[in-house]
CSV table of C-alpha atoms in Angstrom, one decimal:
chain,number,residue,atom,x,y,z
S,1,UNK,CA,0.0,0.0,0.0
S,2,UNK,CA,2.7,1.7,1.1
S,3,UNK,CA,4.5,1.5,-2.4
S,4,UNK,CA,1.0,2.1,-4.4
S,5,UNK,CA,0.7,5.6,-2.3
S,6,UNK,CA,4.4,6.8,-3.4
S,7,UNK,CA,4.1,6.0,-6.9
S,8,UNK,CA,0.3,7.9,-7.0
S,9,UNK,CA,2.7,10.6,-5.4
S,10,UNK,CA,5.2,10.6,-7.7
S,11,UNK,CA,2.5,10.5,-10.9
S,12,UNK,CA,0.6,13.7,-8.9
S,13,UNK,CA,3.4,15.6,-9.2
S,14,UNK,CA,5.1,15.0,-12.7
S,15,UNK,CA,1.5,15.6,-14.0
S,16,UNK,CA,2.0,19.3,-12.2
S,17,UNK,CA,5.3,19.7,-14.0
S,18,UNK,CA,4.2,18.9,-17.0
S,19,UNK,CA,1.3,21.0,-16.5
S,20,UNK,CA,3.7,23.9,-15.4
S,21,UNK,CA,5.8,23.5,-18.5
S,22,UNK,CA,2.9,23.6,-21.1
S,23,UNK,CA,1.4,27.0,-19.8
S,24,UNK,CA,5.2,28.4,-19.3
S,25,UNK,CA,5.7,27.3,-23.3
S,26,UNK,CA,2.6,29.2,-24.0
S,27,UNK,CA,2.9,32.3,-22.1
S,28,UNK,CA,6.0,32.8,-24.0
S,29,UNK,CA,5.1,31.6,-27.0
S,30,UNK,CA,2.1,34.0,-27.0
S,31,UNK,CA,4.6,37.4,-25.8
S,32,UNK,CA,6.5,36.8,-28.8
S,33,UNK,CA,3.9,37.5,-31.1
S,34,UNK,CA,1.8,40.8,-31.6
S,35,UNK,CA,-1.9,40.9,-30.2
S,36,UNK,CA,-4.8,43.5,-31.2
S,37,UNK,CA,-3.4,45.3,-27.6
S,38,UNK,CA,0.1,45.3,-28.1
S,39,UNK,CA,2.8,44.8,-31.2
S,40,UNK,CA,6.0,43.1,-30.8
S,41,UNK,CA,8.0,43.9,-33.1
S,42,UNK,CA,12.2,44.0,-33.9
S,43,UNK,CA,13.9,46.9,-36.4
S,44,UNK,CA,16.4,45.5,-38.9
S,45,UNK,CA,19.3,48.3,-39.4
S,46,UNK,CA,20.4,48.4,-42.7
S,47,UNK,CA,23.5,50.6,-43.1
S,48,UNK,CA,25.6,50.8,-46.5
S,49,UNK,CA,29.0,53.3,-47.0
S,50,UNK,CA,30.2,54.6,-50.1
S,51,UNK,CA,33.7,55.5,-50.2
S,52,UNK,CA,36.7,55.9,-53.6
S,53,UNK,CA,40.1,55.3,-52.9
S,54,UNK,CA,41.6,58.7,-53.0
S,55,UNK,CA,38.1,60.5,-53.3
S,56,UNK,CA,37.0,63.3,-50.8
S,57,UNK,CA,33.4,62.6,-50.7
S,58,UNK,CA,31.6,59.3,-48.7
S,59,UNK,CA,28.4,58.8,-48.6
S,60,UNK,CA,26.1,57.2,-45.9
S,61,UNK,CA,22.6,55.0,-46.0
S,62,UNK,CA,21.1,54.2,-42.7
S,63,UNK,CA,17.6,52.9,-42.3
S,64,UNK,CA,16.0,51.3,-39.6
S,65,UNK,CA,12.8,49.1,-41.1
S,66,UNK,CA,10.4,48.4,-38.0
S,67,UNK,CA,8.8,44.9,-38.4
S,68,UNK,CA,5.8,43.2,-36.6
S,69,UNK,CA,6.5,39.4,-35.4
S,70,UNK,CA,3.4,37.4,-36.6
S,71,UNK,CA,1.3,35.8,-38.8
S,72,UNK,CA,-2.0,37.2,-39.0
S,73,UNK,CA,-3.3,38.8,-41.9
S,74,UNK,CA,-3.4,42.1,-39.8
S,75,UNK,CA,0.7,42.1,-39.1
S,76,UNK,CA,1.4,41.5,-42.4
S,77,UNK,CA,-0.7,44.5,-43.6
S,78,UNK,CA,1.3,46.5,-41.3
S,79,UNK,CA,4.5,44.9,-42.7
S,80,UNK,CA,3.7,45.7,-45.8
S,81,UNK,CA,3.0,49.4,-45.0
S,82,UNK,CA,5.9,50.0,-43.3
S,83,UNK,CA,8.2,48.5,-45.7
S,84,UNK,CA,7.0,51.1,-48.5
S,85,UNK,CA,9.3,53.7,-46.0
S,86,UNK,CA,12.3,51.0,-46.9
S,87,UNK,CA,11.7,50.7,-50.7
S,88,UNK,CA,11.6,54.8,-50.7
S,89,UNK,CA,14.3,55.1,-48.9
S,90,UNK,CA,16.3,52.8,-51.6
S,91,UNK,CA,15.8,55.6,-54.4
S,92,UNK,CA,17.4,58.3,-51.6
S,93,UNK,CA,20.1,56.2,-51.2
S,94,UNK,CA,21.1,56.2,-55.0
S,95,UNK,CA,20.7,59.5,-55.9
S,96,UNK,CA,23.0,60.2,-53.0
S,97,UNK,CA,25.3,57.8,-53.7
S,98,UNK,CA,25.2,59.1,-56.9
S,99,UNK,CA,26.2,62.5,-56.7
S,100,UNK,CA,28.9,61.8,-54.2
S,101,UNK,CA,30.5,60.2,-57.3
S,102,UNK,CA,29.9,62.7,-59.4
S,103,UNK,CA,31.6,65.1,-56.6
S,104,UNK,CA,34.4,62.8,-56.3
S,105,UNK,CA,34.9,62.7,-60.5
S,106,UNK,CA,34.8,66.5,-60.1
S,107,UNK,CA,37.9,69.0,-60.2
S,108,UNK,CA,36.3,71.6,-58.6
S,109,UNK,CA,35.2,69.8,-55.3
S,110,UNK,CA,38.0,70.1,-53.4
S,111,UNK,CA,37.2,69.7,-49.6
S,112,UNK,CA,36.2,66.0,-47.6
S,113,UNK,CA,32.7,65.9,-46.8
S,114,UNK,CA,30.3,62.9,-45.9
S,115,UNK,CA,26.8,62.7,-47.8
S,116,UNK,CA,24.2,61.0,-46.1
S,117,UNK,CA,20.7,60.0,-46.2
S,118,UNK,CA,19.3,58.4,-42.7
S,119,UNK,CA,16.1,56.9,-40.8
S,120,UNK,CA,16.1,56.0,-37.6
S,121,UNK,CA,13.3,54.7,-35.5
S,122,UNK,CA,11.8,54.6,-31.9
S,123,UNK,CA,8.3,53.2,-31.0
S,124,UNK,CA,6.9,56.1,-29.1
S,125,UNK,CA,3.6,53.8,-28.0
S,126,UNK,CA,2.6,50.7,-28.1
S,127,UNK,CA,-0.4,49.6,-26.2
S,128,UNK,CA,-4.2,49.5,-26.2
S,129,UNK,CA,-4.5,48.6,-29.2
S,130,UNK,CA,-2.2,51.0,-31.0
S,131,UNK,CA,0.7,50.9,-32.3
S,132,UNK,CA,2.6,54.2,-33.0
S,133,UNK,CA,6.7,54.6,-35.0
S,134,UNK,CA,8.2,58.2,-35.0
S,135,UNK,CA,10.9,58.2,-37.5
S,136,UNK,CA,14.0,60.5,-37.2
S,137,UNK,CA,15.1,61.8,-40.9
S,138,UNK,CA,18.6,63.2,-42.1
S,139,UNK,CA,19.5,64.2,-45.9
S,140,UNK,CA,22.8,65.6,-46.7
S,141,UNK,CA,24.2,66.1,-50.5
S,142,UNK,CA,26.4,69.3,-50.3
S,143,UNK,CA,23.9,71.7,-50.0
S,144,UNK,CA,21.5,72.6,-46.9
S,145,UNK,CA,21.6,69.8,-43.9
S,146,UNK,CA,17.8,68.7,-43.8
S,147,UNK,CA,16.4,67.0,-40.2
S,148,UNK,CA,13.2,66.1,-39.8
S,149,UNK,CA,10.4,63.8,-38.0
S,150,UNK,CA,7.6,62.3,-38.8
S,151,UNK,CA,5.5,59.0,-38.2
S,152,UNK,CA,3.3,56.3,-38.8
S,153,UNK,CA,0.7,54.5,-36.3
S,154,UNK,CA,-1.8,51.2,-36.8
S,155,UNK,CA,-4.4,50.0,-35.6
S,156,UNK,CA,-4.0,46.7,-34.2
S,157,UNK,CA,-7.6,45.5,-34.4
S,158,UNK,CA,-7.8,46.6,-38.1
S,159,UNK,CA,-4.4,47.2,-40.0
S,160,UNK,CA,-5.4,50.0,-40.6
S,161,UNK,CA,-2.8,53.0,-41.0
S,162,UNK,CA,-4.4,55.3,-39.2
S,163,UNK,CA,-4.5,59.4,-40.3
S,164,UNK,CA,-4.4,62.5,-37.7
S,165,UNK,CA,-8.2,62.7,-37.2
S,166,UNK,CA,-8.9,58.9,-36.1
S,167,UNK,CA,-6.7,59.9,-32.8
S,168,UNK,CA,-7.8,63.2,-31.8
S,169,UNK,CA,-11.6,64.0,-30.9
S,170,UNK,CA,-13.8,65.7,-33.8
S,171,UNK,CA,-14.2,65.0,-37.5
S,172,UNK,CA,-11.4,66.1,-40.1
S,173,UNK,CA,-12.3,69.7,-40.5
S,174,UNK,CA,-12.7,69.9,-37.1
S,175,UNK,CA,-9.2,68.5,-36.4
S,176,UNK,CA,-7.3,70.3,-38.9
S,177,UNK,CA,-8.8,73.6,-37.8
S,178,UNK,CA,-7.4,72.2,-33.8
S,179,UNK,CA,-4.0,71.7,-36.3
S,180,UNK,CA,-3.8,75.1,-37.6
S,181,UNK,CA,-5.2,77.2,-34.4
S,182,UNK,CA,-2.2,75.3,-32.7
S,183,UNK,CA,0.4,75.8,-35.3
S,184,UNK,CA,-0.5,79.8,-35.5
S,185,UNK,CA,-0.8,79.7,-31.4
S,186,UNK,CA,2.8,78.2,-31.1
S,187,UNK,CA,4.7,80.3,-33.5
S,188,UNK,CA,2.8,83.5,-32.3
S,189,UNK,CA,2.0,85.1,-35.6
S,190,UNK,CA,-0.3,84.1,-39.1
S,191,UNK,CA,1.5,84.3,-42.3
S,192,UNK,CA,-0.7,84.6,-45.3
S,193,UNK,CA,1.0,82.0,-47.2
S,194,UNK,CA,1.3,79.5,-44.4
S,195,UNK,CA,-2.4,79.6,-43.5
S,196,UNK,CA,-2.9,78.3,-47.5
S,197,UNK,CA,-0.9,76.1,-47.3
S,198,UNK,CA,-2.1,74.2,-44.3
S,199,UNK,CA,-6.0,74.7,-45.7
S,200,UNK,CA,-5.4,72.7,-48.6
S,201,UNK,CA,-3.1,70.4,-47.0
S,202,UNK,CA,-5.1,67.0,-46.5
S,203,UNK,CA,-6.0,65.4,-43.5
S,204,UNK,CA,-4.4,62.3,-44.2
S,205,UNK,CA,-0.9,63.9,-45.1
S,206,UNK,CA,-0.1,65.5,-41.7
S,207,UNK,CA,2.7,63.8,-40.1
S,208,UNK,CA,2.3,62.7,-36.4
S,209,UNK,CA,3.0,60.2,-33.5
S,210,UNK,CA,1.2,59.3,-30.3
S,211,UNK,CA,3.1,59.7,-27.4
S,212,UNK,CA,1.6,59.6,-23.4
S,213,UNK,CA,-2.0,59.6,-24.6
S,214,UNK,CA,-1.1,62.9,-26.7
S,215,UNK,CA,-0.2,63.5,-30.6
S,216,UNK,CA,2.6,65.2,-31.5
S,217,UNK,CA,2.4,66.7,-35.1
S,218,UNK,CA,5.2,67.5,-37.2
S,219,UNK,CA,6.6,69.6,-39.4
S,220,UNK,CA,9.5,70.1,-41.2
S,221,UNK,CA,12.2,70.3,-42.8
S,222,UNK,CA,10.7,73.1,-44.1
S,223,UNK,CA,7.7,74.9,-42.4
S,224,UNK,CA,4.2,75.9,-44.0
S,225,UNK,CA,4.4,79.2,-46.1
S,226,UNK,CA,8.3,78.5,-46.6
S,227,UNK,CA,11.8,78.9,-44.3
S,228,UNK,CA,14.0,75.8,-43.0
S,229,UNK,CA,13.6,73.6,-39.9
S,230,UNK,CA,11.3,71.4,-38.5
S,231,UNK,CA,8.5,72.3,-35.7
S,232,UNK,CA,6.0,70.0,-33.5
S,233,UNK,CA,2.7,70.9,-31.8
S,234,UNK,CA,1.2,68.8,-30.0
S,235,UNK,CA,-2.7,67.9,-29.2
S,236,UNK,CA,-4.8,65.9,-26.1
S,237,UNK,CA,-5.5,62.5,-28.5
S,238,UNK,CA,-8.8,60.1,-27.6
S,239,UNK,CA,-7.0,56.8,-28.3
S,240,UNK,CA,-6.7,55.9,-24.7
């Protein structure tokens, strides 16, 4: 009896370990794949050089290409969307490889410099069912240094790439009129040219990422109306 009540014992408990080990394997099988409330995601770095032997001018290509882990048809929409940024980025990368050549074949460029043409990327929010990339832009070719920011946020329940007026409270007119009051409010004055510029500018073309239940639009590199630099505002958002 004695021996019968061990071995029950010993059957209780490797049943409980093997119990424990199927939910551990699920739990992390499950956090290593995006849900509709939050993404998981990695960002591949791609990074090339151009360089001559003997030539002044280099060149660099940066881009950081956010990706959601997954298989559901909704991650691979978002995939999809975000990879367009990489296959742009491509074309920047040859024209500015390009004309670093064509500096380097040239007598009257006669100084070192470094082109470059560079995205970087952060996840500013990812919860809730939203998922939010604010990507950090440099171009360089000789002439004026261009910084800028701008972003791209999904849905997770939907795919969807979502535009300015599906995060802040109100309709699109209502929105881009919250926009444009803001803009005018921050940079204390209203230029003629700006203010038609930012009418006929479509709702779905404003830049912008979510950040601490807010939205943070951007501008730039050059500013509404004209002149160099990039500017944010930034807006109470309804996605929480």
């Amino acid at each position: 009896m004695k021996k019968c009540y061990k071995f029950r014992i010993m059957l209780l408990i490797a049943a409980v370990l093997i119990a424990s080990c199927s939910f551990g394997g699920q739990t992390i099988q499950a956090s290593n794949k995006t849900t509709k409330t939050k993404a998981v995601y990695t960002i591949k770095k791609y990074n090339k050089k151009y360089s001559k032997s003997g030539g002044r001018v280099s060149a660099q290509y940066t881009y950081h290409l956010p990706q959601l882990k997954g298989s559901s048809k909704i991650v691979k929409k978002i995939n999809t969307s975000l990879k367009k940024g990489y296959t742009m980025s491509l074309k920047d990368k040859k024209a500015v490889f390009e004309q670093a050549r064509e500096a380097n074949n040239s007598s009257y460029y006669t100084y070192n410099d470094q082109y470059l043409t560079t995205t970087k990327c952060k996840v500013t929010y990812n919860k809730k069912g939203y998922v939010s990339f604010c990507f950090l832009h440099e171009w360089y070719a000789g002439g004026v240094h261009n910084s800028w920011t701008d972003g791209m946020t999904y849905s997770l329940k939907t795919g969807k790439k979502l535009n300015v007026a599906d995060v802040i409270s109100g309709n699109s007119k209502t929105v881009k009129n919250k926009i444009i009051k803001k803009y005018f409010s921050k940079i204390k004055s209203e230029d003629e040219y700006a203010r038609k510029e930012l009418d006929s500018t479509k709702i779905s073309k404003f830049q912008f990422y979510l950040k601490n239940g807010n939205v943070v639009v951007c501008f730039g590199p050059y500013q509404p109306g004209g002149g160099n630099g990039q500017s944010f505002i930034t807006l109470k958002g309804n996605y929480q």
